[in-house]
mmCIF file of C-alpha atoms in Angstrom:
data_model
loop_
_atom_site.group_PDB
_atom_site.id
_atom_site.type_symbol
_atom_site.label_atom_id
_atom_site.label_comp_id
_atom_site.label_asym_id
_atom_site.label_seq_id
_atom_site.Cartn_x
_atom_site.Cartn_y
_atom_site.Cartn_z
ATOM 1 C CA MET A 1 73.315 13.973 -19.539
ATOM 2 C CA LYS A 2 69.668 14.793 -18.937
ATOM 3 C CA ARG A 3 67.082 14.372 -21.693
ATOM 4 C CA ALA A 4 63.339 14.347 -22.168
ATOM 5 C CA ILE A 5 61.783 10.893 -22.373
ATOM 6 C CA PHE A 6 58.954 9.802 -24.651
ATOM 7 C CA PRO A 7 57.448 6.432 -23.620
ATOM 8 C CA LEU A 8 55.433 4.782 -26.384
ATOM 9 C CA PRO A 9 54.100 1.310 -27.125
ATOM 10 C CA ILE A 10 56.706 0.854 -29.868
ATOM 11 C CA PHE A 11 59.992 -1.002 -30.086
ATOM 12 C CA VAL A 12 63.136 0.440 -31.668
ATOM 13 C CA LEU A 13 66.784 -0.585 -31.456
ATOM 14 C CA PRO A 14 69.978 1.295 -32.337
ATOM 15 C CA GLU A 15 70.227 2.341 -35.990
ATOM 16 C CA GLY A 16 66.476 1.999 -36.420
ATOM 17 C CA TYR A 17 64.211 4.704 -37.802
ATOM 18 C CA THR A 18 60.589 5.409 -37.009
ATOM 19 C CA ARG A 19 57.957 8.055 -37.692
ATOM 20 C CA LEU A 20 56.085 9.614 -34.786
ATOM 21 C CA ARG A 21 52.860 11.638 -34.762
ATOM 22 C CA ILE A 22 53.126 14.396 -32.199
ATOM 23 C CA PHE A 23 50.022 16.142 -30.901
ATOM 24 C CA GLU A 24 50.225 16.554 -27.114
ATOM 25 C CA PRO A 25 51.520 19.998 -26.066
ATOM 26 C CA ARG A 26 54.217 18.529 -23.794
ATOM 27 C CA TYR A 27 55.661 16.497 -26.663
ATOM 28 C CA LEU A 28 55.344 19.377 -29.124
ATOM 29 C CA ASN A 29 57.443 21.413 -26.675
ATOM 30 C CA MET A 30 59.881 18.516 -26.357
ATOM 31 C CA VAL A 31 60.363 18.455 -30.136
ATOM 32 C CA LYS A 32 60.720 22.236 -30.269
ATOM 33 C CA THR A 33 63.396 22.184 -27.553
ATOM 34 C CA ALA A 34 65.211 19.265 -29.191
ATOM 35 C CA LEU A 35 65.336 21.103 -32.527
ATOM 36 C CA GLN A 36 66.319 24.469 -31.008
ATOM 37 C CA ASN A 37 69.128 22.991 -28.923
ATOM 38 C CA ASN A 38 70.183 20.369 -31.473
ATOM 39 C CA VAL A 39 69.747 17.564 -28.940
ATOM 40 C CA GLY A 40 67.738 14.417 -29.145
ATOM 41 C CA PHE A 41 65.336 12.837 -26.718
ATOM 42 C CA VAL A 42 64.847 9.322 -25.436
ATOM 43 C CA LEU A 43 62.318 7.001 -26.992
ATOM 44 C CA CYS A 44 61.512 4.074 -24.727
ATOM 45 C CA THR A 45 58.906 1.378 -24.408
ATOM 46 C CA TYR A 46 55.875 2.333 -22.324
ATOM 47 C CA GLN A 47 55.737 0.128 -19.220
ATOM 48 C CA HIS A 48 52.451 -0.120 -17.290
ATOM 49 C CA ASP A 49 54.035 -1.328 -14.063
ATOM 50 C CA THR A 50 56.954 1.073 -13.577
ATOM 51 C CA PRO A 51 57.244 4.554 -12.083
ATOM 52 C CA PHE A 52 56.337 7.126 -14.751
ATOM 53 C CA ASN A 53 55.743 4.191 -17.152
ATOM 54 C CA ILE A 54 59.400 4.279 -18.212
ATOM 55 C CA SER A 55 61.471 1.242 -19.161
ATOM 56 C CA ALA A 56 64.990 1.018 -17.746
ATOM 57 C CA GLN A 57 66.510 1.383 -21.199
ATOM 58 C CA GLY A 58 65.687 3.296 -24.321
ATOM 59 C CA CYS A 59 67.262 4.812 -27.386
ATOM 60 C CA LEU A 60 68.569 8.328 -27.708
ATOM 61 C CA VAL A 61 66.983 9.508 -30.942
ATOM 62 C CA ASP A 62 67.785 12.348 -33.300
ATOM 63 C CA ILE A 63 65.102 14.142 -35.292
ATOM 64 C CA ILE A 64 66.039 13.784 -38.943
ATOM 65 C CA ASP A 65 62.939 15.155 -40.660
ATOM 66 C CA PHE A 66 59.532 16.612 -39.922
ATOM 67 C CA ASP A 67 56.321 17.302 -41.797
ATOM 68 C CA GLN A 68 52.570 17.548 -41.252
ATOM 69 C CA ASP A 69 49.941 14.987 -42.083
ATOM 70 C CA PRO A 70 46.661 15.982 -43.842
ATOM 71 C CA SER A 71 45.087 16.855 -40.477
ATOM 72 C CA ASN A 72 48.023 19.187 -39.677
ATOM 73 C CA MET A 73 49.441 16.853 -37.046
ATOM 74 C CA LEU A 74 53.224 17.043 -36.679
ATOM 75 C CA LEU A 75 55.115 14.061 -38.076
ATOM 76 C CA ILE A 76 58.736 13.551 -37.122
ATOM 77 C CA ASP A 77 61.167 10.957 -38.374
ATOM 78 C CA VAL A 78 63.701 9.891 -35.782
ATOM 79 C CA TYR A 79 66.888 7.855 -35.870
ATOM 80 C CA ALA A 80 67.879 5.723 -32.874
ATOM 81 C CA ALA A 81 71.471 6.811 -32.354
ATOM 82 C CA LYS A 82 72.347 4.602 -29.373
ATOM 83 C CA SER A 83 71.028 2.636 -26.417
ATOM 84 C CA VAL A 84 70.912 4.394 -23.081
ATOM 85 C CA GLN A 85 70.212 3.481 -19.489
ATOM 86 C CA ILE A 86 67.545 5.744 -17.916
ATOM 87 C CA ASN A 87 67.938 6.831 -14.275
ATOM 88 C CA ASP A 88 66.478 9.386 -11.859
ATOM 89 C CA VAL A 89 63.253 9.934 -13.781
ATOM 90 C CA TYR A 90 61.016 12.843 -12.844
ATOM 91 C CA GLN A 91 58.148 14.804 -14.394
ATOM 92 C CA ASP A 92 58.112 18.540 -14.929
ATOM 93 C CA GLU A 93 55.045 20.780 -14.509
ATOM 94 C CA SER A 94 53.766 19.813 -17.984
ATOM 95 C CA GLU A 95 54.113 16.092 -17.070
ATOM 96 C CA LEU A 96 56.949 15.653 -19.537
ATOM 97 C CA ARG A 97 59.293 12.988 -18.227
ATOM 98 C CA HIS A 98 63.043 13.583 -17.950
ATOM 99 C CA GLY A 99 65.889 11.409 -16.812
ATOM 100 C CA LEU A 100 69.638 11.101 -16.486
ATOM 101 C CA LEU A 101 71.157 8.955 -19.201
ATOM 102 C CA SER A 102 74.180 6.735 -19.231
ATOM 103 C CA ASP A 103 75.545 4.699 -22.111
ATOM 104 C CA CYS A 104 74.770 1.009 -22.226
ATOM 105 C CA ASN A 105 75.654 -1.768 -24.610
ATOM 106 C CA THR A 106 72.301 -3.467 -24.878
ATOM 107 C CA PRO A 107 71.242 -5.484 -26.600
ATOM 108 C CA TYR A 108 74.586 -7.146 -25.922
ATOM 109 C CA TRP A 109 74.622 -9.002 -29.231
ATOM 110 C CA TYR A 110 74.177 -5.836 -31.277
ATOM 111 C CA ASN A 111 77.768 -4.640 -31.029
ATOM 112 C CA ASP A 112 79.351 -8.080 -31.063
ATOM 113 C CA SER A 113 81.174 -9.514 -34.025
ATOM 114 C CA HIS A 114 78.018 -10.905 -35.694
ATOM 115 C CA SER A 115 78.434 -8.668 -38.680
ATOM 116 C CA GLU A 116 78.752 -10.638 -41.888
ATOM 117 C CA ILE A 117 75.823 -12.453 -43.465
ATOM 118 C CA SER A 118 76.685 -16.113 -43.917
ATOM 119 C CA ALA A 119 74.980 -18.375 -46.432
ATOM 120 C CA ASP A 120 72.873 -19.783 -43.566
ATOM 121 C CA ASN A 121 71.504 -16.314 -42.818
ATOM 122 C CA GLN A 122 71.130 -14.973 -46.342
ATOM 123 C CA ARG A 123 67.368 -15.591 -46.375
ATOM 124 C CA LEU A 124 66.955 -13.253 -43.372
ATOM 125 C CA SER A 125 68.687 -10.478 -45.284
ATOM 126 C CA ASP A 126 67.002 -11.166 -48.625
ATOM 127 C CA SER A 127 63.487 -11.281 -47.164
ATOM 128 C CA LEU A 128 64.105 -8.055 -45.223
ATOM 129 C CA GLN A 129 65.282 -6.372 -48.438
ATOM 130 C CA ASP A 130 62.068 -7.544 -50.123
ATOM 131 C CA ILE A 131 60.010 -5.945 -47.343
ATOM 132 C CA PHE A 132 61.886 -2.664 -47.774
ATOM 133 C CA LEU A 133 61.424 -2.782 -51.564
ATOM 134 C CA ASN A 134 57.691 -3.396 -51.250
ATOM 135 C CA ASN A 135 57.038 -0.834 -48.517
ATOM 136 C CA LYS A 136 57.669 2.717 -49.721
ATOM 137 C CA GLU A 137 56.962 4.285 -46.325
ATOM 138 C CA LEU A 138 59.486 2.042 -44.595
ATOM 139 C CA SER A 139 62.182 2.391 -47.239
ATOM 140 C CA SER A 140 61.758 6.168 -47.362
ATOM 141 C CA LEU A 141 62.520 6.387 -43.623
ATOM 142 C CA TYR A 142 65.894 4.692 -43.891
ATOM 143 C CA ARG A 143 68.711 6.963 -44.987
ATOM 144 C CA GLN A 144 71.146 4.079 -44.629
ATOM 145 C CA THR A 145 70.644 0.323 -44.713
ATOM 146 C CA LYS A 146 73.019 -2.475 -43.752
ATOM 147 C CA PHE A 147 71.574 -5.604 -45.303
ATOM 148 C CA ASP A 148 75.071 -7.133 -45.185
ATOM 149 C CA ASN A 149 75.239 -6.809 -41.363
ATOM 150 C CA LEU A 150 73.573 -9.668 -39.500
ATOM 151 C CA ALA A 151 73.006 -7.791 -36.219
ATOM 152 C CA TRP A 152 71.414 -4.874 -38.104
ATOM 153 C CA VAL A 153 69.159 -7.276 -40.044
ATOM 154 C CA ALA A 154 68.123 -9.090 -36.839
ATOM 155 C CA ALA A 155 67.349 -5.783 -35.106
ATOM 156 C CA ARG A 156 65.174 -4.579 -37.985
ATOM 157 C CA TRP A 157 63.281 -7.885 -38.013
ATOM 158 C CA LEU A 158 62.611 -7.551 -34.281
ATOM 159 C CA GLU A 159 61.226 -4.050 -34.832
ATOM 160 C CA LEU A 160 58.986 -5.137 -37.713
ATOM 161 C CA LEU A 161 57.619 -8.504 -36.635
ATOM 162 C CA PRO A 162 53.985 -8.467 -35.453
ATOM 163 C CA ILE A 163 54.722 -9.957 -32.042
ATOM 164 C CA SER A 164 54.187 -8.428 -28.608
ATOM 165 C CA ILE A 165 56.570 -5.795 -27.321
ATOM 166 C CA ASP A 166 57.194 -8.030 -24.306
ATOM 167 C CA LYS A 167 58.342 -10.832 -26.621
ATOM 168 C CA LYS A 168 60.532 -8.388 -28.575
ATOM 169 C CA GLN A 169 62.152 -7.188 -25.356
ATOM 170 C CA GLN A 170 62.692 -10.735 -24.183
ATOM 171 C CA LEU A 171 64.372 -11.690 -27.465
ATOM 172 C CA ALA A 172 66.481 -8.525 -27.596
ATOM 173 C CA PHE A 173 67.568 -8.206 -23.985
ATOM 174 C CA GLU A 174 67.205 -11.626 -22.340
ATOM 175 C CA SER A 175 68.142 -14.024 -25.118
ATOM 176 C CA ASN A 176 71.470 -14.755 -26.710
ATOM 177 C CA PHE A 177 72.086 -14.092 -30.385
ATOM 178 C CA ALA A 178 71.890 -17.769 -31.392
ATOM 179 C CA ASN A 179 68.402 -18.081 -29.850
ATOM 180 C CA LEU A 180 67.294 -14.872 -31.538
ATOM 181 C CA LEU A 181 68.512 -16.125 -34.921
ATOM 182 C CA ASN A 182 66.760 -19.488 -34.390
ATOM 183 C CA PHE A 183 63.524 -17.654 -33.657
ATOM 184 C CA LEU A 184 63.904 -15.410 -36.725
ATOM 185 C CA HIS A 185 64.720 -18.352 -38.988
ATOM 186 C CA THR A 186 61.636 -20.204 -37.777
ATOM 187 C CA VAL A 187 59.358 -17.237 -38.401
ATOM 188 C CA ILE A 188 60.912 -16.094 -41.682
ATOM 189 C CA ASN A 189 61.273 -19.579 -43.151
ATOM 190 C CA ASN A 190 57.603 -20.305 -42.416
ATOM 191 C CA GLU A 191 56.460 -16.959 -43.821
ATOM 192 C CA PHE A 192 58.725 -16.720 -46.878
ATOM 193 C CA ALA A 193 59.183 -20.385 -47.762
#
């Protein structure tokens, strides 16, 4: 399937939500087309050193809500439905990027059997719930939460932590789940101890 691609300096994984401010005409048209045709678009990490600044993978996102901010800029809330591999990227006359998508199972640990929260990992879930409770904007984005699913909790922590996108990508796509959990425990235990 072919979809429009929106590269941004943000990091989102499957089942994540984010709010985007849309102001460039090419992306306004992208949103309009996505809504008219009831199709999503791809949100991927902006890469400085790749053709068209597109990462090899992204998330196919669905628009779940839209509004305007006080300056009349379009705000859209999107849900990352699934990971996709991006191929054959090109730009149209408006410089909107498009590509052919294929399904992929990355990060590999996300769909594995790491679902239940054990006693060892309860602090990761509890501290994430506290963040959601104390952040109205974040909690209002999420239509569904899975604080009892360890992979979901780990993915949301990766999205939220104030570390570089390169480090997030390394942890998500180049590290195994045990190493990711060790990293999260170190950070969360130091921050929430």
